[in-house]
C-alpha atoms as a printed R data frame, in Angstrom:
    type eleno elety resid chain resno      x       y       z
1   ATOM     1    CA   MET     A     1 11.573 -10.184  32.335
2   ATOM     2    CA   LEU     A     2 13.329 -13.798  31.912
3   ATOM     3    CA   SER     A     3 16.683 -13.749  30.222
4   ATOM     4    CA   ILE     A     4 18.328 -17.253  29.704
5   ATOM     5    CA   ALA     A     5 22.038 -16.645  28.726
6   ATOM     6    CA   ALA     A     6 23.407 -17.610  25.417
7   ATOM     7    CA   GLN     A     7 24.852 -21.083  25.449
8   ATOM     8    CA   SER     A     8 27.603 -22.509  23.200
9   ATOM     9    CA   TYR     A     9 26.946 -25.581  21.234
10  ATOM    10    CA   GLU     A    10 29.519 -25.622  18.629
11  ATOM    11    CA   ILE     A    11 31.208 -29.003  19.984
12  ATOM    12    CA   ARG     A    12 28.797 -31.557  17.966
13  ATOM    13    CA   SER     A    13 28.612 -33.865  21.246
14  ATOM    14    CA   LEU     A    14 25.315 -33.223  22.932
15  ATOM    15    CA   ASP     A    15 22.813 -35.950  23.514
16  ATOM    16    CA   LYS     A    16 19.343 -36.019  22.877
17  ATOM    17    CA   ASP     A    17 18.102 -35.209  26.417
18  ATOM    18    CA   SER     A    18 20.251 -32.186  26.402
19  ATOM    19    CA   VAL     A    19 19.428 -30.847  23.384
20  ATOM    20    CA   LEU     A    20 15.643 -31.132  24.110
21  ATOM    21    CA   ARG     A    21 16.268 -29.598  27.293
22  ATOM    22    CA   ARG     A    22 17.769 -26.678  25.703
23  ATOM    23    CA   VAL     A    23 15.022 -26.478  23.321
24  ATOM    24    CA   ASP     A    24 12.194 -26.647  26.341
25  ATOM    25    CA   GLU     A    25 14.430 -23.515  27.786
26  ATOM    26    CA   LEU     A    26 14.272 -21.591  24.712
27  ATOM    27    CA   LYS     A    27 10.483 -22.074  24.639
28  ATOM    28    CA   VAL     A    28 10.090 -20.514  27.568
29  ATOM    29    CA   LEU     A    29 12.331 -17.927  26.524
30  ATOM    30    CA   VAL     A    30 10.345 -16.793  23.351
31  ATOM    31    CA   ASP     A    31  7.333 -17.012  25.639
32  ATOM    32    CA   SER     A    32  8.661 -14.826  28.148
33  ATOM    33    CA   LYS     A    33 10.363 -12.181  25.805
34  ATOM    34    CA   PHE     A    34  9.101 -12.294  22.504
35  ATOM    35    CA   TRP     A    35  5.666 -13.776  22.115
36  ATOM    36    CA   PRO     A    36  3.584 -14.451  24.980
37  ATOM    37    CA   THR     A    37  1.695 -17.782  25.353
38  ATOM    38    CA   PHE     A    38  4.339 -19.662  22.828
39  ATOM    39    CA   ASN     A    39  5.347 -21.872  25.547
40  ATOM    40    CA   ALA     A    40  1.530 -22.621  26.805
41  ATOM    41    CA   PRO     A    41  0.692 -26.190  27.568
42  ATOM    42    CA   GLN     A    42 -2.416 -26.583  25.813
43  ATOM    43    CA   TYR     A    43 -0.019 -25.437  22.097
44  ATOM    44    CA   ALA     A    44  2.669 -27.775  22.730
45  ATOM    45    CA   LEU     A    45  3.189 -29.965  19.887
46  ATOM    46    CA   GLU     A    46  3.967 -33.678  19.692
47  ATOM    47    CA   MET     A    47  7.737 -33.853  18.965
48  ATOM    48    CA   HIS     A    48  9.518 -37.014  16.943
49  ATOM    49    CA   TYR     A    49 13.076 -36.245  17.008
50  ATOM    50    CA   TYR     A    50 15.217 -38.520  14.506
51  ATOM    51    CA   GLU     A    51 18.912 -39.247  15.027
52  ATOM    52    CA   ASP     A    52 19.361 -40.753  12.090
53  ATOM    53    CA   GLY     A    53 17.795 -41.325   8.629
54  ATOM    54    CA   PRO     A    54 16.672 -38.510   6.025
55  ATOM    55    CA   PHE     A    55 16.855 -34.809   6.859
56  ATOM    56    CA   ARG     A    56 13.690 -33.798   8.519
57  ATOM    57    CA   MET     A    57 12.655 -30.246   9.982
58  ATOM    58    CA   HIS     A    58  8.715 -29.595   9.590
59  ATOM    59    CA   LEU     A    59  5.216 -29.698  10.791
60  ATOM    60    CA   VAL     A    60  3.308 -33.019   9.831
61  ATOM    61    CA   GLN     A    61 -0.857 -33.032  10.336
62  ATOM    62    CA   ASN     A    62 -1.847 -35.928  12.479
63  ATOM    63    CA   SER     A    63 -5.155 -37.594  10.437
64  ATOM    64    CA   ILE     A    64 -6.274 -38.562  13.729
65  ATOM    65    CA   GLY     A    65 -7.699 -35.315  15.536
66  ATOM    66    CA   GLY     A    66 -6.035 -32.968  12.720
67  ATOM    67    CA   GLN     A    67 -3.649 -31.960  15.029
68  ATOM    68    CA   PRO     A    68  0.129 -31.147  14.064
69  ATOM    69    CA   ARG     A    69  3.185 -32.740  15.183
70  ATOM    70    CA   MET     A    70  7.008 -31.754  14.619
71  ATOM    71    CA   GLU     A    71  9.588 -34.010  12.903
72  ATOM    72    CA   CYS     A    72 12.730 -33.032  12.956
73  ATOM    73    CA   SER     A    73 16.417 -34.095  12.642
74  ATOM    74    CA   SER     A    74 19.076 -34.207  15.337
75  ATOM    75    CA   PRO     A    75 21.534 -31.370  15.019
76  ATOM    76    CA   GLU     A    76 24.430 -33.783  13.920
77  ATOM    77    CA   VAL     A    77 21.932 -34.963  10.828
78  ATOM    78    CA   THR     A    78 21.171 -31.342   9.786
79  ATOM    79    CA   PHE     A    79 24.657 -30.460   9.704
80  ATOM    80    CA   ALA     A    80 25.454 -32.936   7.349
81  ATOM    81    CA   ALA     A    81 22.380 -32.273   5.469
82  ATOM    82    CA   ILE     A    82 22.792 -28.224   5.235
83  ATOM    83    CA   PRO     A    83 26.458 -27.331   4.983
84  ATOM    84    CA   ASP     A    84 25.453 -23.617   5.927
85  ATOM    85    CA   VAL     A    85 24.139 -24.440   9.627
86  ATOM    86    CA   THR     A    86 27.036 -25.079  11.509
87  ATOM    87    CA   THR     A    87 26.013 -24.653  15.165
88  ATOM    88    CA   TYR     A    88 23.599 -25.909  17.652
89  ATOM    89    CA   GLU     A    89 22.434 -22.404  17.892
90  ATOM    90    CA   GLU     A    90 21.424 -21.817  14.506
91  ATOM    91    CA   TRP     A    91 19.767 -25.776  14.669
92  ATOM    92    CA   TYR     A    92 17.897 -24.672  17.728
93  ATOM    93    CA   ALA     A    93 16.402 -21.186  15.609
94  ATOM    94    CA   MET     A    94 15.368 -23.472  13.127
95  ATOM    95    CA   LEU     A    95 13.197 -25.719  15.068
96  ATOM    96    CA   ILE     A    96 11.734 -23.125  16.747
97  ATOM    97    CA   HIS     A    97 10.686 -21.665  14.020
98  ATOM    98    CA   GLU     A    98  8.652 -24.546  12.623
99  ATOM    99    CA   CYS     A    99  7.494 -24.900  16.123
100 ATOM   100    CA   PHE     A   100  6.007 -21.327  15.932
101 ATOM   101    CA   HIS     A   101  4.166 -22.624  12.799
102 ATOM   102    CA   GLY     A   102  2.618 -25.278  15.019
103 ATOM   103    CA   PHE     A   103  1.735 -22.702  18.082
104 ATOM   104    CA   VAL     A   104 -0.334 -20.897  15.114
105 ATOM   105    CA   PHE     A   105 -1.687 -23.871  13.643
106 ATOM   106    CA   LYS     A   106 -3.140 -24.510  17.360
107 ATOM   107    CA   LYS     A   107 -4.061 -21.491  18.895
108 ATOM   108    CA   HIS     A   108 -5.608 -19.791  15.447
109 ATOM   109    CA   PRO     A   109 -6.923 -22.711  13.607
110 ATOM   110    CA   GLN     A   110 -8.679 -19.780  11.264
111 ATOM   111    CA   PHE     A   111 -5.753 -18.059   9.996
112 ATOM   112    CA   TRP     A   112 -4.661 -21.889   8.587
113 ATOM   113    CA   ASN     A   113 -7.967 -22.411   7.275
114 ATOM   114    CA   LYS     A   114 -7.820 -19.025   5.640
115 ATOM   115    CA   MET     A   115 -4.447 -19.949   3.859
116 ATOM   116    CA   LEU     A   116 -5.951 -23.223   2.750
117 ATOM   117    CA   GLU     A   117 -8.895 -21.645   1.422
118 ATOM   118    CA   VAL     A   118 -6.665 -18.767  -0.877
119 ATOM   119    CA   THR     A   119 -3.550 -20.965  -1.657
120 ATOM   120    CA   PRO     A   120 -3.895 -21.828  -5.390
121 ATOM   121    CA   GLN     A   121 -4.462 -25.144  -6.694
122 ATOM   122    CA   ASP     A   122 -1.094 -26.814  -7.301
123 ATOM   123    CA   PHE     A   123  0.821 -23.758  -5.833
124 ATOM   124    CA   TYR     A   124  3.858 -24.364  -3.900
125 ATOM   125    CA   ALA     A   125  4.798 -21.354  -2.066
126 ATOM   126    CA   SER     A   126  8.378 -21.831  -1.898
127 ATOM   127    CA   ASP     A   127  9.366 -22.952  -5.382
128 ATOM   128    CA   SER     A   128  6.375 -20.929  -7.316
129 ATOM   129    CA   LEU     A   129  6.778 -17.499  -5.757
130 ATOM   130    CA   LYS     A   130 11.169 -18.008  -6.158
131 ATOM   131    CA   ALA     A   131 10.030 -19.052  -9.936
132 ATOM   132    CA   LEU     A   132  7.603 -15.760 -10.052
133 ATOM   133    CA   LYS     A   133 10.949 -13.380  -9.159
134 ATOM   134    CA   THR     A   134 13.156 -15.591 -11.572
135 ATOM   135    CA   ASN     A   135 11.090 -16.046 -14.343
136 ATOM   136    CA   TYR     A   136  9.626 -12.381 -14.927
137 ATOM   137    CA   PRO     A   137 12.162  -9.558 -15.070
138 ATOM   138    CA   TRP     A   138  8.988  -6.986 -14.338
139 ATOM   139    CA   TYR     A   139  8.184  -8.604 -11.205
140 ATOM   140    CA   ALA     A   140 11.666  -8.726 -10.075
141 ATOM   141    CA   ASP     A   141 11.828  -5.185 -10.802
142 ATOM   142    CA   MET     A   142  8.832  -4.337  -8.637
143 ATOM   143    CA   LEU     A   143  9.985  -6.211  -5.738
144 ATOM   144    CA   THR     A   144 13.131  -4.364  -5.973
145 ATOM   145    CA   LYS     A   145 11.035  -1.102  -5.287
146 ATOM   146    CA   GLU     A   146  9.080  -2.836  -2.419
147 ATOM   147    CA   ASN     A   147 12.087  -3.596  -1.035
148 ATOM   148    CA   ARG     A   148 14.009  -0.575  -1.004
149 ATOM   149    CA   LEU     A   149 10.786   1.336   0.192
150 ATOM   150    CA   LEU     A   150 10.903  -1.205   3.140
151 ATOM   151    CA   SER     A   151 14.618  -0.751   4.137
152 ATOM   152    CA   ARG     A   152 13.766   3.092   4.184
153 ATOM   153    CA   MET     A   153 10.698   2.622   6.316
154 ATOM   154    CA   CYS     A   154 13.363   0.452   8.630
155 ATOM   155    CA   GLU     A   155 15.657   3.509   8.707
156 ATOM   156    CA   ALA     A   156 13.036   6.529   8.954
157 ATOM   157    CA   GLY     A   157 13.152   8.669  11.684
158 ATOM   158    CA   ASP     A   158  9.502   9.268  12.582
159 ATOM   159    CA   ILE     A   159  6.155   8.251  11.692
160 ATOM   160    CA   THR     A   160  5.212  10.644   9.451
161 ATOM   161    CA   GLU     A   161  7.728   9.356   7.118
162 ATOM   162    CA   VAL     A   162  7.085   5.648   7.187
163 ATOM   163    CA   ARG     A   163  3.116   6.717   6.758
164 ATOM   164    CA   GLN     A   164  4.523   8.151   3.410
165 ATOM   165    CA   LEU     A   165  6.596   5.330   2.385
166 ATOM   166    CA   TRP     A   166  4.188   2.892   3.383
167 ATOM   167    CA   THR     A   167  1.723   4.253   1.004
168 ATOM   168    CA   GLU     A   168  4.256   4.077  -1.697
169 ATOM   169    CA   PHE     A   169  4.924   0.568  -1.316
170 ATOM   170    CA   LEU     A   170  1.038  -0.505  -1.177
171 ATOM   171    CA   ALA     A   171  0.685   0.911  -4.486
172 ATOM   172    CA   ILE     A   172  3.564  -1.103  -6.024
173 ATOM   173    CA   ARG     A   173  2.690  -4.004  -3.994
174 ATOM   174    CA   ASN     A   174 -1.193  -3.798  -5.382
175 ATOM   175    CA   ASP     A   175 -0.195  -3.587  -8.673
176 ATOM   176    CA   ARG     A   176  2.706  -6.452  -8.653
177 ATOM   177    CA   LEU     A   177 -0.104  -8.879  -7.363
178 ATOM   178    CA   ARG     A   178 -2.734  -7.277  -9.865
179 ATOM   179    CA   LEU     A   179 -0.273  -7.734 -12.906
180 ATOM   180    CA   VAL     A   180  0.017 -11.344 -11.470
181 ATOM   181    CA   LYS     A   181 -3.606 -11.762 -12.235
182 ATOM   182    CA   GLU     A   182 -4.110 -10.084 -15.215
183 ATOM   183    CA   ARG     A   183 -0.744 -11.305 -16.979
184 ATOM   184    CA   LEU     A   184 -0.438 -14.975 -15.943
185 ATOM   185    CA   GLY     A   185 -3.908 -15.747 -14.699
186 ATOM   186    CA   LEU     A   186 -2.874 -16.560 -11.393
187 ATOM   187    CA   ASP     A   187 -4.622 -15.076  -8.357
188 ATOM   188    CA   ILE     A   188 -2.327 -14.620  -5.298
189 ATOM   189    CA   GLU     A   189 -3.666 -11.166  -3.845
190 ATOM   190    CA   LEU     A   190 -4.621 -12.846  -0.603
191 ATOM   191    CA   PHE     A   191 -2.297 -15.677  -0.780
192 ATOM   192    CA   TYR     A   192  0.743 -13.791  -1.022
193 ATOM   193    CA   PRO     A   193  0.552 -11.478   2.042
194 ATOM   194    CA   ILE     A   194 -1.134 -14.562   4.388
195 ATOM   195    CA   THR     A   195  2.360 -16.135   3.040
196 ATOM   196    CA   GLU     A   196  4.592 -13.427   4.087
197 ATOM   197    CA   THR     A   197  2.323 -12.986   7.509
198 ATOM   198    CA   ASN     A   198  2.799 -16.748   8.453
199 ATOM   199    CA   GLU     A   199  6.776 -17.308   7.567
200 ATOM   200    CA   GLY     A   200  7.687 -13.665   8.460
201 ATOM   201    CA   VAL     A   201  6.911 -13.698  11.878
202 ATOM   202    CA   ALA     A   202  8.095 -16.932  12.300
203 ATOM   203    CA   ARG     A   203 11.429 -15.586  10.881
204 ATOM   204    CA   TYR     A   204 11.021 -13.001  13.275
205 ATOM   205    CA   ILE     A   205 11.009 -15.372  15.937
206 ATOM   206    CA   GLU     A   206 14.323 -17.053  14.444
207 ATOM   207    CA   TYR     A   207 15.547 -13.643  14.213
208 ATOM   208    CA   CYS     A   208 15.313 -12.823  18.069
209 ATOM   209    CA   LEU     A   209 16.719 -16.038  18.754
210 ATOM   210    CA   TYR     A   210 20.063 -15.638  16.732
211 ATOM   211    CA   ASN     A   211 20.301 -12.216  18.372
212 ATOM   212    CA   GLU     A   212 19.444 -13.867  22.103
213 ATOM   213    CA   GLN     A   213 21.957 -16.518  21.156
214 ATOM   214    CA   GLY     A   214 25.116 -14.240  20.235
215 ATOM   215    CA   LEU     A   215 24.639 -15.103  16.638
216 ATOM   216    CA   LYS     A   216 23.900 -11.284  15.517
217 ATOM   217    CA   ASP     A   217 26.543 -11.168  13.234
218 ATOM   218    CA   LYS     A   218 24.875 -14.121  11.489
219 ATOM   219    CA   THR     A   219 21.535 -12.622  10.218
220 ATOM   220    CA   GLY     A   220 22.518 -11.479   7.167
221 ATOM   221    CA   TRP     A   221 20.838 -13.942   5.413
222 ATOM   222    CA   MET     A   222 17.630 -13.476   7.195
223 ATOM   223    CA   THR     A   223 17.558  -9.299   6.589
224 ATOM   224    CA   ASN     A   224 18.599 -10.039   2.667
225 ATOM   225    CA   LEU     A   225 15.384  -8.676   0.943
226 ATOM   226    CA   ASP     A   226 17.470 -10.018  -2.244
227 ATOM   227    CA   SER     A   227 17.101 -13.588  -1.267
228 ATOM   228    CA   GLY     A   228 14.994 -16.271  -3.122
229 ATOM   229    CA   SER     A   229 12.762 -16.424   0.391
230 ATOM   230    CA   TYR     A   230 12.246 -12.752  -0.634
231 ATOM   231    CA   TYR     A   231  8.591 -12.879   1.273
232 ATOM   232    CA   TYR     A   232 10.304 -14.215   4.505
233 ATOM   233    CA   THR     A   233 11.884 -11.020   4.636
234 ATOM   234    CA   SER     A   234  9.643  -8.658   3.916
235 ATOM   235    CA   GLY     A   235  7.323  -9.950   6.604
236 ATOM   236    CA   LEU     A   236 10.295  -9.693   8.898
237 ATOM   237    CA   TYR     A   237 11.056  -6.080   8.108
238 ATOM   238    CA   MET     A   238  6.979  -5.261   8.632
239 ATOM   239    CA   ILE     A   239  7.315  -6.427  11.996
240 ATOM   240    CA   LEU     A   240 10.838  -4.583  12.813
241 ATOM   241    CA   ILE     A   241  8.972  -1.410  11.497
242 ATOM   242    CA   MET     A   242  6.432  -1.974  14.209
243 ATOM   243    CA   GLU     A   243  8.982  -2.785  16.545
244 ATOM   244    CA   LYS     A   244 10.327   0.207  16.049
245 ATOM   245    CA   PHE     A   245  7.935   2.316  16.531
246 ATOM   246    CA   ASN     A   246  6.102   0.740  19.350
247 ATOM   247    CA   ILE     A   247  3.163  -0.510  17.303
248 ATOM   248    CA   ASP     A   248  0.953  -3.019  19.387
249 ATOM   249    CA   TYR     A   249  0.449  -6.071  16.776
250 ATOM   250    CA   ARG     A   250  0.152  -9.466  18.523
251 ATOM   251    CA   ASP     A   251 -2.568  -9.579  20.205
252 ATOM   252    CA   ASP     A   252 -4.407  -8.991  16.607
253 ATOM   253    CA   LEU     A   253 -2.298 -10.497  14.204
254 ATOM   254    CA   PHE     A   254 -4.056 -14.016  13.472
255 ATOM   255    CA   GLU     A   255 -6.993 -12.799  14.998
256 ATOM   256    CA   ARG     A   256 -8.946  -9.521  13.635
257 ATOM   257    CA   TYR     A   257 -6.030  -9.507  10.862
258 ATOM   258    CA   TYR     A   258 -4.622 -12.118   8.693
259 ATOM   259    CA   THR     A   259 -1.926 -10.248   7.091
260 ATOM   260    CA   LEU     A   260  0.808  -7.874   8.144
261 ATOM   261    CA   THR     A   261 -0.038  -5.302   5.402
262 ATOM   262    CA   GLU     A   262 -3.697  -5.122   6.485
263 ATOM   263    CA   LEU     A   263 -2.436  -4.472  10.672
264 ATOM   264    CA   LEU     A   264 -0.017  -2.197   9.552
265 ATOM   265    CA   SER     A   265 -2.278  -0.046   7.268
266 ATOM   266    CA   ASP     A   266 -4.459  -0.172  10.092
267 ATOM   267    CA   LYS     A   267 -2.290   0.667  12.767
268 ATOM   268    CA   LEU     A   268 -0.209   3.490  10.796
269 ATOM   269    CA   ASN     A   269 -3.707   5.078  10.368
270 ATOM   270    CA   ASN     A   270 -4.442   5.362  13.714
271 ATOM   271    CA   LYS     A   271 -0.967   5.760  15.291
């Protein structure tokens, strides 16, 4: 199995070619160790790299042919825009997170089409889901209960215990999404778990790269279930649970299953 030694890039003096060469190395690493075919040529993204101007780190869908491209600011621009990002390793992980979205977009277009289909009108995942947690105490309380169960599943000693906790988790999760629909008139019963899947798996790739590059002590924000981006973290936890108990998921996710909750429910029933 390929292993690329972590490189320290804390001195902010790398040129563009060196930075992008390391990006290519990390794509190979992800393909080899964490997600096969990630680096396959047919899923490569057009890359636009900016060494000045406003901060950019996102996918843009090209109107010609509908293919996405990656727009990213240099590490130096990123450091200035986001003070919490202080090392090249963190920048690389952030970029690969976004590149993973592009990989899913190109390899599994039906998943992205489903996301578009179930997204409520005028709903922006990041701001809107944060607002639900901030504005409605009952929503936040139910999230806390779900998160405690996810933590217990990650700490569980056997798969039987995980199954029991998962049943409790789903009951609370389903009630929360149902109450959002009944009380607020907002249907996120499919949108929420699809968004959690999309962001949670990309966060898993980012998490793996933190560990691979010697940043294990900096992953606390990723595993903080009480954070504003809680749906990123719950998705990450589901992946970590499957990793711990050797549950296969990569071949089926985004194809047979659009959500981690559906996949994990089925896999636990047949484990």
